[in-house]
Coordinates of C-alpha atoms and ligand atoms in Angstrom, one line a residue:
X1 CA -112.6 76.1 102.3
X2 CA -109.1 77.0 104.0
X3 CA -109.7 76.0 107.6
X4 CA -106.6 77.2 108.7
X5 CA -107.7 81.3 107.2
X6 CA -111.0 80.5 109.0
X7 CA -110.2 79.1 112.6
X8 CA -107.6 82.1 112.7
X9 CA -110.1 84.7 111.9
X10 CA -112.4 83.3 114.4
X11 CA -109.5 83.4 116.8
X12 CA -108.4 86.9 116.0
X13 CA -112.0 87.8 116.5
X14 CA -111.9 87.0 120.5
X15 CA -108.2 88.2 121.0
X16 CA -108.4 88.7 124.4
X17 CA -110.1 92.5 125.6
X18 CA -111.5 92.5 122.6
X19 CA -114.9 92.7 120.8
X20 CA -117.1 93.9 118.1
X21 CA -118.7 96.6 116.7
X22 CA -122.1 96.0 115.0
X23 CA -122.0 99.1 112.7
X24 CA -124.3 97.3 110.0
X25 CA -127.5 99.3 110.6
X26 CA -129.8 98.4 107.2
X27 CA -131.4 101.6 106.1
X28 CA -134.5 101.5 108.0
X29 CA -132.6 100.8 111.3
X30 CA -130.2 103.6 111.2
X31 CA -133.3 106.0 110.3
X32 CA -135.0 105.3 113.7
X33 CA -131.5 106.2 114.9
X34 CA -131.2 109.4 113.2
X35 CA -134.5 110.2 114.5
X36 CA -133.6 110.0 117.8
X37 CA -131.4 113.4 116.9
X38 CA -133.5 115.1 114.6
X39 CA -130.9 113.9 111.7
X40 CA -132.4 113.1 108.3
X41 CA -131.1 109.5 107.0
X42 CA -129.4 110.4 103.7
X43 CA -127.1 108.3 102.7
X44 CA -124.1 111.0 103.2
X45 CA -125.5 111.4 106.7
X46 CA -124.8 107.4 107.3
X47 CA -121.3 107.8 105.7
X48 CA -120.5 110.9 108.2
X49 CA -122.0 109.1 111.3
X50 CA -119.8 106.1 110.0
X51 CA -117.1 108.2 109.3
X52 CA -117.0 109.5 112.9
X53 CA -116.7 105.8 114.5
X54 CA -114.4 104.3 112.3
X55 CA -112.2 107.0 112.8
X56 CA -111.5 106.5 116.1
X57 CA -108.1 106.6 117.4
X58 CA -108.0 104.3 119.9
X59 CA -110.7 102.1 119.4
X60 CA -108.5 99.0 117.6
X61 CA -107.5 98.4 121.4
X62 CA -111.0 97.0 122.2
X63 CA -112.4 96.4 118.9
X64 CA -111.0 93.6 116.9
X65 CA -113.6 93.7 114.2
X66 CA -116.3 95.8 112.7
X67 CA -119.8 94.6 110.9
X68 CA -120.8 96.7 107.7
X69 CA -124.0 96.9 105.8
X70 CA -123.8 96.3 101.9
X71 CA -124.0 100.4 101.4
X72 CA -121.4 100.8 103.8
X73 CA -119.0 98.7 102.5
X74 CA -118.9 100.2 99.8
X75 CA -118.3 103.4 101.0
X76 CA -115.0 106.0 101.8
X77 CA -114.0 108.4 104.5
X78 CA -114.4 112.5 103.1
X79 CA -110.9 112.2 102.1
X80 CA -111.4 109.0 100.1
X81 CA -110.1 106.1 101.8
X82 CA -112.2 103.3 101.6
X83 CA -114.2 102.3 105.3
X84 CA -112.6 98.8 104.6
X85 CA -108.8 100.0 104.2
X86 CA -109.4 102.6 107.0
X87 CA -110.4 99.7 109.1
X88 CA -107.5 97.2 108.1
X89 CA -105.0 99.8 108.9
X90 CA -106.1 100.3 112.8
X91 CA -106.0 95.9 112.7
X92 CA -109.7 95.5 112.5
X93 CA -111.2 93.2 110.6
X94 CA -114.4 94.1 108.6
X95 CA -117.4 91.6 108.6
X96 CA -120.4 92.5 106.5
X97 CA -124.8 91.5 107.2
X98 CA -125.6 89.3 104.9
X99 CA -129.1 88.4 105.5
X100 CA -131.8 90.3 103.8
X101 CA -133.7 91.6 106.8
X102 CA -136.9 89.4 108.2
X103 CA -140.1 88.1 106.3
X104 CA -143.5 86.7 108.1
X105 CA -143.5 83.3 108.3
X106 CA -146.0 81.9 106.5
X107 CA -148.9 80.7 108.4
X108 CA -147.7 82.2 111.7
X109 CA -148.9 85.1 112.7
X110 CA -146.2 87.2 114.6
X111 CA -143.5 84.9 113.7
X112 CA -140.9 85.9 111.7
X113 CA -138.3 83.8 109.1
X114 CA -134.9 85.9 107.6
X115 CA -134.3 86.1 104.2
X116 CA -130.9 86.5 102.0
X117 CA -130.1 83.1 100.6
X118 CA -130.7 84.5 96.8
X119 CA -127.6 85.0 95.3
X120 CA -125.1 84.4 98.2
X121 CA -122.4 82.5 97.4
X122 CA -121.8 84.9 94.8
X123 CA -122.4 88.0 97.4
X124 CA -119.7 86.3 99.9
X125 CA -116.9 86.0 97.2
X126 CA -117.5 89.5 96.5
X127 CA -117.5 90.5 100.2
X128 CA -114.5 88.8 100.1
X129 CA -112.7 90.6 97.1
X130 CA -114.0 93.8 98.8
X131 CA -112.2 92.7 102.0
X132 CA -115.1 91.4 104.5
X133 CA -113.2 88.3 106.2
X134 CA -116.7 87.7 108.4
X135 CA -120.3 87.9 108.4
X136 CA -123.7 87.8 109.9
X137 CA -126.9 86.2 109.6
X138 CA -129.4 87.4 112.2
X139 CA -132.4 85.4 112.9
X140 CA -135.4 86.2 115.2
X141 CA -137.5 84.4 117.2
X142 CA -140.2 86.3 119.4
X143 CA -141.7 85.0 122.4
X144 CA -145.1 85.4 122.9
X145 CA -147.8 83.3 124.4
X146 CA -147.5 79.9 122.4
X147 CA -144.7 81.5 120.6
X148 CA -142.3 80.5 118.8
X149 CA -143.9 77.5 117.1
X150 CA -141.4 74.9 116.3
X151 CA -141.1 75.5 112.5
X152 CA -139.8 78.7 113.6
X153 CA -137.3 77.9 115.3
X154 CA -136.8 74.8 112.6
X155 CA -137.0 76.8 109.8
X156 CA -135.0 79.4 111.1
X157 CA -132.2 77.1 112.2
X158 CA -131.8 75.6 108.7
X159 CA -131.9 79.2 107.3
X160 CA -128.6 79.7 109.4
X161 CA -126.9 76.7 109.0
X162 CA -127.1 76.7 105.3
X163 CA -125.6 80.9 105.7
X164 CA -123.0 79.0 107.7
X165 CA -121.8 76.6 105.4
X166 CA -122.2 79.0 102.6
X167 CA -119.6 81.8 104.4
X168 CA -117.1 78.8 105.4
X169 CA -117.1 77.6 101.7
X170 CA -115.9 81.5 101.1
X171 CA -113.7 81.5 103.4
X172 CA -116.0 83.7 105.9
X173 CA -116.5 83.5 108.9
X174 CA -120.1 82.8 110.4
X175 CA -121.3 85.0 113.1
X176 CA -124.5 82.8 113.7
X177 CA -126.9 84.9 115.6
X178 CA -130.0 83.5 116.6
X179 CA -131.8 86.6 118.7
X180 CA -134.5 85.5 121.4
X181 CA -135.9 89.0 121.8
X182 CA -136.3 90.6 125.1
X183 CA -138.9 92.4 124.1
X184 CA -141.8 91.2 126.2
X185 CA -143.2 90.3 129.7
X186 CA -141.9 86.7 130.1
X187 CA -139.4 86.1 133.4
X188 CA -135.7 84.9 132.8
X189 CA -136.9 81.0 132.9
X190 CA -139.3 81.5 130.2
X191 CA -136.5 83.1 128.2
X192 CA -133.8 80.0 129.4
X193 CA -136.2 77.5 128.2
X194 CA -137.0 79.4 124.4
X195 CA -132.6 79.9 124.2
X196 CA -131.7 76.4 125.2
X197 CA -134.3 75.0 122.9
X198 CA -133.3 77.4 119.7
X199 CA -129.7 76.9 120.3
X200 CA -130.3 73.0 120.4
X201 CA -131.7 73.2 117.0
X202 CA -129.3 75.7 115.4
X203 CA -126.1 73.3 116.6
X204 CA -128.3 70.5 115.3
X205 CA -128.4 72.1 111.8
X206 CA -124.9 73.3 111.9
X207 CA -123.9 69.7 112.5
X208 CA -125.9 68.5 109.0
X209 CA -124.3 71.4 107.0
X210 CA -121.0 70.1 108.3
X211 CA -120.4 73.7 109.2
X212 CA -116.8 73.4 111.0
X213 CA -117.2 74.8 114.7
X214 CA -114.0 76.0 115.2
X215 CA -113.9 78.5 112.3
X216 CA -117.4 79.7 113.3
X217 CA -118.4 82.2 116.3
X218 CA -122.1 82.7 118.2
X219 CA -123.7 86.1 118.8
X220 CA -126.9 84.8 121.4
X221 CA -128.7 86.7 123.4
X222 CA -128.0 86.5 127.2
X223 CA -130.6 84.6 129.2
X224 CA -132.5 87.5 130.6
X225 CA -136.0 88.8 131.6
X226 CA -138.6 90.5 128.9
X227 CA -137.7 94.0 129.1
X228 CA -141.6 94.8 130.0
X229 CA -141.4 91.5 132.9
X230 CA -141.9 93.0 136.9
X231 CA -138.9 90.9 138.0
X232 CA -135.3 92.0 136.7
X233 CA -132.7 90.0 138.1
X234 CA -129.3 90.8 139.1
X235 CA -126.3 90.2 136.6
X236 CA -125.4 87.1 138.8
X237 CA -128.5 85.6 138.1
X238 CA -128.3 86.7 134.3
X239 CA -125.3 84.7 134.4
X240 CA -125.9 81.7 135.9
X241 CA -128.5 81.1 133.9
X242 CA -127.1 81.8 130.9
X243 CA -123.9 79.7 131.5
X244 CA -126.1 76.9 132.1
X245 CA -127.8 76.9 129.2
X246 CA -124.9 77.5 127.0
X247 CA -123.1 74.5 128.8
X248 CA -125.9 72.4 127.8
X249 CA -126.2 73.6 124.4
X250 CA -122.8 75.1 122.5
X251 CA -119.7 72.7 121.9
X252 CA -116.8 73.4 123.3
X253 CA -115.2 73.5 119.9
X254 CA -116.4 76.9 119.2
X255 CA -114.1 79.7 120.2
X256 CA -116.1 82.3 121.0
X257 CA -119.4 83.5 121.7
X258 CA -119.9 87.6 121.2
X259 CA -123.2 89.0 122.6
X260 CA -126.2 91.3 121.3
X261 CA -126.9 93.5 123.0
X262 CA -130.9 93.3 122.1
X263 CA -132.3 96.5 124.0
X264 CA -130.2 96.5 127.2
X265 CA -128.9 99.5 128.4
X266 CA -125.1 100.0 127.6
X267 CA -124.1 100.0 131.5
X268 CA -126.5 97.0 131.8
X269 CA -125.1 94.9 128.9
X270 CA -121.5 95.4 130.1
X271 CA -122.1 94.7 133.9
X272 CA -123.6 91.5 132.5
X273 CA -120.9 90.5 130.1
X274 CA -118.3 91.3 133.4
X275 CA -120.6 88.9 135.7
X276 CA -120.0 86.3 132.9
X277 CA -116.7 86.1 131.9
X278 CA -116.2 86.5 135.9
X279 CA -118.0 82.8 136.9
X280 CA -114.6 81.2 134.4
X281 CA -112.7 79.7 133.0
X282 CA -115.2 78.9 130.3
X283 CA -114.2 76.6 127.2
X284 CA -115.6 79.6 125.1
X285 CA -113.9 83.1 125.1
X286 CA -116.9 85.4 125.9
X287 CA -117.0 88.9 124.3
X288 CA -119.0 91.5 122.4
X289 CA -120.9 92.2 119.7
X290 CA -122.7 95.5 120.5
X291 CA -124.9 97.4 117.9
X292 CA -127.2 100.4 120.5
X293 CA -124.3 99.4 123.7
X294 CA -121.5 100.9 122.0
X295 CA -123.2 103.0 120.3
X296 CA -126.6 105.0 122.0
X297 CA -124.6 107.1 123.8
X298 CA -121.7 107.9 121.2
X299 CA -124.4 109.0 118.5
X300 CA -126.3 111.6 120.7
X301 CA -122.6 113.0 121.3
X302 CA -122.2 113.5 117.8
X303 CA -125.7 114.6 117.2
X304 CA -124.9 114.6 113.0
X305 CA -122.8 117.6 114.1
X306 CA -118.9 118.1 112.6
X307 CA -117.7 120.1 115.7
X308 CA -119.1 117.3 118.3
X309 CA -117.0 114.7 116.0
X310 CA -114.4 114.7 118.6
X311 CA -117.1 114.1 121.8
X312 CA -118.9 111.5 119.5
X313 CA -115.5 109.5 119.5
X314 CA -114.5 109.8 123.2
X315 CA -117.9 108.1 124.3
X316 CA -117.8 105.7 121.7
X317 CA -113.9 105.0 122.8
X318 CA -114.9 105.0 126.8
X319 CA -117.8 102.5 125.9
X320 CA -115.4 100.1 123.7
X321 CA -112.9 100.5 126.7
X322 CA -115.5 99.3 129.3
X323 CA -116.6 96.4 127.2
X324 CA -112.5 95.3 126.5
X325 CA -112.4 95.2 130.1
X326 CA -115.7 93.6 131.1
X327 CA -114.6 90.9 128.4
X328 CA -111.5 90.3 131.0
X329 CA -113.7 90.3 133.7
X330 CA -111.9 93.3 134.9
X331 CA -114.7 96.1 135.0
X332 CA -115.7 97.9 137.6
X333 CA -118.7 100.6 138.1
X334 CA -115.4 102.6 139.2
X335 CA -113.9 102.3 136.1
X336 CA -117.2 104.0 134.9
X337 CA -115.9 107.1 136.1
Ligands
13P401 P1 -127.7 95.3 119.4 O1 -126.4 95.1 120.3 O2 -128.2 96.7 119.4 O3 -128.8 94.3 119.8 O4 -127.3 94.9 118.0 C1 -126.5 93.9 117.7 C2 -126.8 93.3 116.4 O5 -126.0 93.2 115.5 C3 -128.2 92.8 116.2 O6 -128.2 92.1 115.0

């Protein structure tokens, strides 16, 4: 472990007005996507819709790094550069997924554990030669009525700290993301109490792993209401309460925390990350790490179409622009345009 490469790659990952872009759709993800524009989800048709974002001049003003699925990674631009070098040239850093997508827990029904710890110290080094210089492990834990259980968020925990210390050992570094869902009815104190508690145990199990804190970032969810709950609160309120649990939860050690952005809309989840960074100074540099925010509106641009390339790019570009500023705390609905 050089904790010199990794506590400077963390750094360089929350420069400041910039974020992330979670481009590391697995194959079944980015199929729903394409099916949202009648596009069929070959693996050419990934490399073109890739192709188009990555491309984007412009975009390294916002965007300090990019996450890549294993197919992606290995793939080139038409004109055969690889995505990687393409990236490395605008200044972005590419990060890779590294978990293997989610698995039942056993003896939980509706509970889920993540899987992807076959084989990968030996993926990271090869992430590495390949020219990944970060990852991510996403974990998920649903709430329902008596869920989650406590082995799921145990279990899950462990899952990531030992991903953690793993990538650090690599010289990765860890994007830890441990995603509360907001997919149900609960209000925003049912989902403060479910994020304090999971983010208890996962710094818990990073502290046993002796996974170092500083060469490490968090991607949480924001402490918000179940998309399907009657009550939606303002972005104040979003952020209060999500300040207060990360203050009672995250060391200060850790330099930055990028956010999913876990089914909010892309105005939504940058009016929230604004309110935020707005109620600072924080000890944490707050940013992005947007998968559907950066990208719902960019995609149905492009519609898989070469002559909308150019409109694909410009949404994506004004979406990365918005988020830059909102991780200043300098966005405005104005600024929307
Ligand atoms: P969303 O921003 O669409 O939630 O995706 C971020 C991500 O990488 C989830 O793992």
């Amino acid at each position: 472990m050089n904790p010199h490469e990794l506590d400077s790659t963390a750094r360089a990952l929350v420069a400041p007005g910039k974020g992330i872009l979670a481009a590391d759709e697995s194959a079944g993800t980015i199929k729903k996507r394409f099916d949202g524009i009648k596009l069929e989800a070959t693996e050419e048709n990934g490399r073109r819709y890739r192709e188009m974002l990555f491309t984007t001049a412009g975009a390294a003003e916002h965007v300090s790094g990019v996450i890549l699925f294993d197919a992606t990674i290995r793939q080139s631009t038409k004109g055969g550069q690889r995505f990687t070098d393409l990236l490395a040239s605008q200044g972005i850093i590419p990060g890779i997924k590294v978990d293997a997508g989610t698995m039942p827990l056993p003896g939980h029904p509706g509970e889920l554990i993540s899987a992807g710890a076959d084989g990968l110290r030996k993926r990271l080094a090869e992430y590495y030669a390949m020219g990944a210089r970060f990852a991510k492990w996403r974990a998920v834990i649903d709430i329902a009525p008596g869920i989650p259980s406590a082995l799921c968020l145990s279990a899950n925990a462990e899952a990531l700290a030992h991903y953690a210390a793993c990538c650090q050992a690599e010289n990765i570094v860890p994007i830890v993301e441990p995603e509360v869902l907001m997919d149900g009815d609960h209000g925003i104190a049912r989902c403060e109490d479910v994020t304090t508690e999971t983010l208890h145990q996962v710094f818990a199990a990073l502290y046993r792993y002796g996974v170092r804190l500083e060469g490490m970032l968090l991607k949480p969810n924001m402490v918000i209401a179940g998309a399907k709950c009657a009550t939606q609160d303002s972005a104040d309120a979003i952020a209060e309460a999500t300040l207060r649990c990360f203050k009672r939860t995250v060391p200060a050690a850790v330099p930055g925390i990028v956010f999913l952005s876990g089914g909010q809309s892309e105005v939504q989840a940058t009016a929230n990350l604004d309110a935020i960074v707005r109620r600072g100074p924080h000890p944490w540099t707050f940013s992005f790490s947007y998968g559907r925010a950066l990208q719902a509106g960019s995609i149905k641009a492009w519609a898989g179409l070469d002559e909308n390339v150019a409109k694909g790019q410009a949404v994506y570009l004004h979406r990365a622009r918005m988020n830059g500023l909102a991780a200043k705390g300098a966005w405005t609905q104005a600024a929307e345009g």
